Amino acid sequence: MIYTSAQEWRDASQKKLLLFGMSGLGKTHLSNALRDSGAWFHYSVDYRIGTRYMGEYIADNAKREAMKVPFLRDLLMSDSIYIASNITFNNLAPLSTYLGKPGNPEQGGLAFADYMQRQEQHRTAEIAALMDTKPFIDRAQTLYGYDHFVCDTGGSICEVVDPSDPEDPLLTMLSQNTLMVWLKGSDAHTEELVRRFDRAPKPMYYQPEFLIQAWSDYLGETGHVESSVDPDTFVRWTYARALAHRQPRYEAMAKWGLTLPAERVAAVASASDVIDVIATALEDHASAA
């Protein structure tokens, strides 16, 4: 780890942090607290994916839908209007909407082949955005004057690395340049995430092998064919399985850094609070060694 003790972390003139874990456990909350202090550069991997690497896909998909409306088609063809996504750190809806859900097209579903193509686009984009972490650390300091840097990763980071490989290129680069911190949720957190997802199911990225197996199992268990699948029902069915699939991958990734129990995140209200909870996690790590 790039900081070996709580004191070294507190004294560092350039603090570099990377947060990972399930979506909804507080990565962006901690990152926002740091950014709001005015001293930290907030690098959002999902924002980078949705702007730099998938921005054209997202905009073209919206244009494709608009071209179906004669009034909008005429305006687009004459360059009278333009369409762009308004993605932000706290509103990633354009990205998730583009990813979509497979199933019945009358319910907004995608053909499974098209869905898998978009999943692959996301995989490629996520790897590229993670690889941009080191250049953005340098850019944040030399261009914008920020000494401190936080990388706010997407929940699917564990799907694009191999934490069991001690030479995994992404994890090697990230661990050499940032303090990697896993926000570890409890069983109660997992149950709440499932309840929250059930109320508002949203598209997400899955490891291809996991997704293909889940799709096959769902069709086999329900007797549906591709075109009759309710997209929301499928992603609800898949979500809890995805969390169970990801948990051991996150846990293996934690060996590359620290573990921070997610229940400590709720009390964080400022950058100094974040620095304190990371210092405590470093102390816990030293005690357990």
PDB file of N, CA and C in Angstrom, residues 13 17 27 31 44 49 73-74 83 98 117 122 130 141 146 160 172 179 208 222 236 253 261 275 288:
ATOM      1  N   SER A  13       1.398  14.848   1.833  1.00  0.00           N
ATOM      2  CA  SER A  13       1.128  16.112   1.145  1.00  0.00           C
ATOM      3  C   SER A  13       0.279  15.905  -0.101  1.00  0.00           C
ATOM      4  N   LEU A  17      -6.626   8.401  -3.190  1.00  0.00           N
ATOM      5  CA  LEU A  17      -7.565   7.421  -2.657  1.00  0.00           C
ATOM      6  C   LEU A  17      -8.409   6.846  -3.782  1.00  0.00           C
ATOM      7  N   LYS A  27     -19.725   5.337  -1.930  1.00  0.00           N
ATOM      8  CA  LYS A  27     -18.519   5.788  -2.618  1.00  0.00           C
ATOM      9  C   LYS A  27     -18.638   7.249  -3.059  1.00  0.00           C
ATOM     10  N   SER A  31     -16.784  10.700  -1.818  1.00  0.00           N
ATOM     11  CA  SER A  31     -16.097  11.501  -2.841  1.00  0.00           C
ATOM     12  C   SER A  31     -16.630  12.927  -2.865  1.00  0.00           C
ATOM     13  N   SER A  44     -14.579  10.511 -11.271  1.00  0.00           N
ATOM     14  CA  SER A  44     -15.656   9.527 -11.312  1.00  0.00           C
ATOM     15  C   SER A  44     -15.470   8.631 -12.531  1.00  0.00           C
ATOM     16  N   ILE A  49     -16.686   7.129 -18.188  1.00  0.00           N
ATOM     17  CA  ILE A  49     -17.247   6.169 -19.146  1.00  0.00           C
ATOM     18  C   ILE A  49     -18.346   6.841 -19.979  1.00  0.00           C
ATOM     19  N   ARG A  73     -37.202  14.725 -36.486  1.00  0.00           N
ATOM     20  CA  ARG A  73     -36.317  14.325 -37.582  1.00  0.00           C
ATOM     21  C   ARG A  73     -35.995  15.515 -38.490  1.00  0.00           C
ATOM     22  N   ASP A  74     -37.016  16.287 -38.853  1.00  0.00           N
ATOM     23  CA  ASP A  74     -36.803  17.443 -39.726  1.00  0.00           C
ATOM     24  C   ASP A  74     -35.846  18.444 -39.086  1.00  0.00           C
ATOM     25  N   ILE A  83     -28.862  16.967 -29.955  1.00  0.00           N
ATOM     26  CA  ILE A  83     -29.163  16.126 -28.802  1.00  0.00           C
ATOM     27  C   ILE A  83     -27.864  15.716 -28.136  1.00  0.00           C
ATOM     28  N   TYR A  98     -28.803   3.791 -21.683  1.00  0.00           N
ATOM     29  CA  TYR A  98     -28.219   3.239 -22.911  1.00  0.00           C
ATOM     30  C   TYR A  98     -27.912   1.751 -22.741  1.00  0.00           C
ATOM     31  N   GLN A 117     -23.925  -6.628 -26.837  1.00  0.00           N
ATOM     32  CA  GLN A 117     -23.011  -5.712 -27.516  1.00  0.00           C
ATOM     33  C   GLN A 117     -22.786  -4.461 -26.665  1.00  0.00           C
ATOM     34  N   HIS A 122     -19.430  -1.351 -22.652  1.00  0.00           N
ATOM     35  CA  HIS A 122     -19.201  -0.857 -21.299  1.00  0.00           C
ATOM     36  C   HIS A 122     -17.939  -1.469 -20.704  1.00  0.00           C
ATOM     37  N   LEU A 130     -10.605   3.239 -16.088  1.00  0.00           N
ATOM     38  CA  LEU A 130      -9.770   2.907 -14.933  1.00  0.00           C
ATOM     39  C   LEU A 130      -8.294   3.142 -15.247  1.00  0.00           C
ATOM     40  N   GLN A 141      -3.096  17.548 -10.597  1.00  0.00           N
ATOM     41  CA  GLN A 141      -2.087  18.355  -9.901  1.00  0.00           C
ATOM     42  C   GLN A 141      -1.467  19.404 -10.814  1.00  0.00           C
ATOM     43  N   TYR A 146      -4.672  20.532  -7.860  1.00  0.00           N
ATOM     44  CA  TYR A 146      -5.161  19.724  -6.745  1.00  0.00           C
ATOM     45  C   TYR A 146      -4.083  18.728  -6.314  1.00  0.00           C
ATOM     46  N   VAL A 160     -14.162  -6.466 -14.071  1.00  0.00           N
ATOM     47  CA  VAL A 160     -13.208  -6.238 -15.168  1.00  0.00           C
ATOM     48  C   VAL A 160     -11.764  -6.423 -14.718  1.00  0.00           C
ATOM     49  N   THR A 172      -2.669  -3.758 -10.355  1.00  0.00           N
ATOM     50  CA  THR A 172      -1.283  -3.373 -10.098  1.00  0.00           C
ATOM     51  C   THR A 172      -1.116  -1.870 -10.254  1.00  0.00           C
ATOM     52  N   LEU A 179      -4.475   4.553  -2.696  1.00  0.00           N
ATOM     53  CA  LEU A 179      -4.843   3.678  -1.575  1.00  0.00           C
ATOM     54  C   LEU A 179      -6.229   3.133  -1.887  1.00  0.00           C
ATOM     55  N   PRO A 208     -19.620 -11.166 -18.527  1.00  0.00           N
ATOM     56  CA  PRO A 208     -20.314 -11.889 -19.605  1.00  0.00           C
ATOM     57  C   PRO A 208     -20.699 -13.317 -19.244  1.00  0.00           C
ATOM     58  N   THR A 222     -38.428 -20.060 -16.228  1.00  0.00           N
ATOM     59  CA  THR A 222     -39.719 -19.397 -16.444  1.00  0.00           C
ATOM     60  C   THR A 222     -40.451 -19.898 -17.675  1.00  0.00           C
ATOM     61  N   ARG A 236     -34.524  -7.697 -11.918  1.00  0.00           N
ATOM     62  CA  ARG A 236     -34.775  -7.917 -10.492  1.00  0.00           C
ATOM     63  C   ARG A 236     -34.325  -9.321 -10.084  1.00  0.00           C
ATOM     64  N   MET A 253     -10.310  -8.412  -3.900  1.00  0.00           N
ATOM     65  CA  MET A 253      -9.704  -7.122  -4.223  1.00  0.00           C
ATOM     66  C   MET A 253      -9.207  -6.395  -2.979  1.00  0.00           C
ATOM     67  N   PRO A 261     -15.675  -0.754   6.861  1.00  0.00           N
ATOM     68  CA  PRO A 261     -17.080  -1.146   7.036  1.00  0.00           C
ATOM     69  C   PRO A 261     -18.014  -0.015   6.620  1.00  0.00           C
ATOM     70  N   ILE A 275     -10.938  11.598   6.069  1.00  0.00           N
ATOM     71  CA  ILE A 275      -9.543  11.351   6.439  1.00  0.00           C
ATOM     72  C   ILE A 275      -9.473  10.546   7.732  1.00  0.00           C
ATOM     73  N   ALA A 288      -4.535  -6.006  12.525  1.00  0.00           N
ATOM     74  CA  ALA A 288      -4.871  -7.350  12.062  1.00  0.00           C
ATOM     75  C   ALA A 288      -3.687  -8.071  11.416  1.00  0.00           C
TER      76      ALA A 288
END
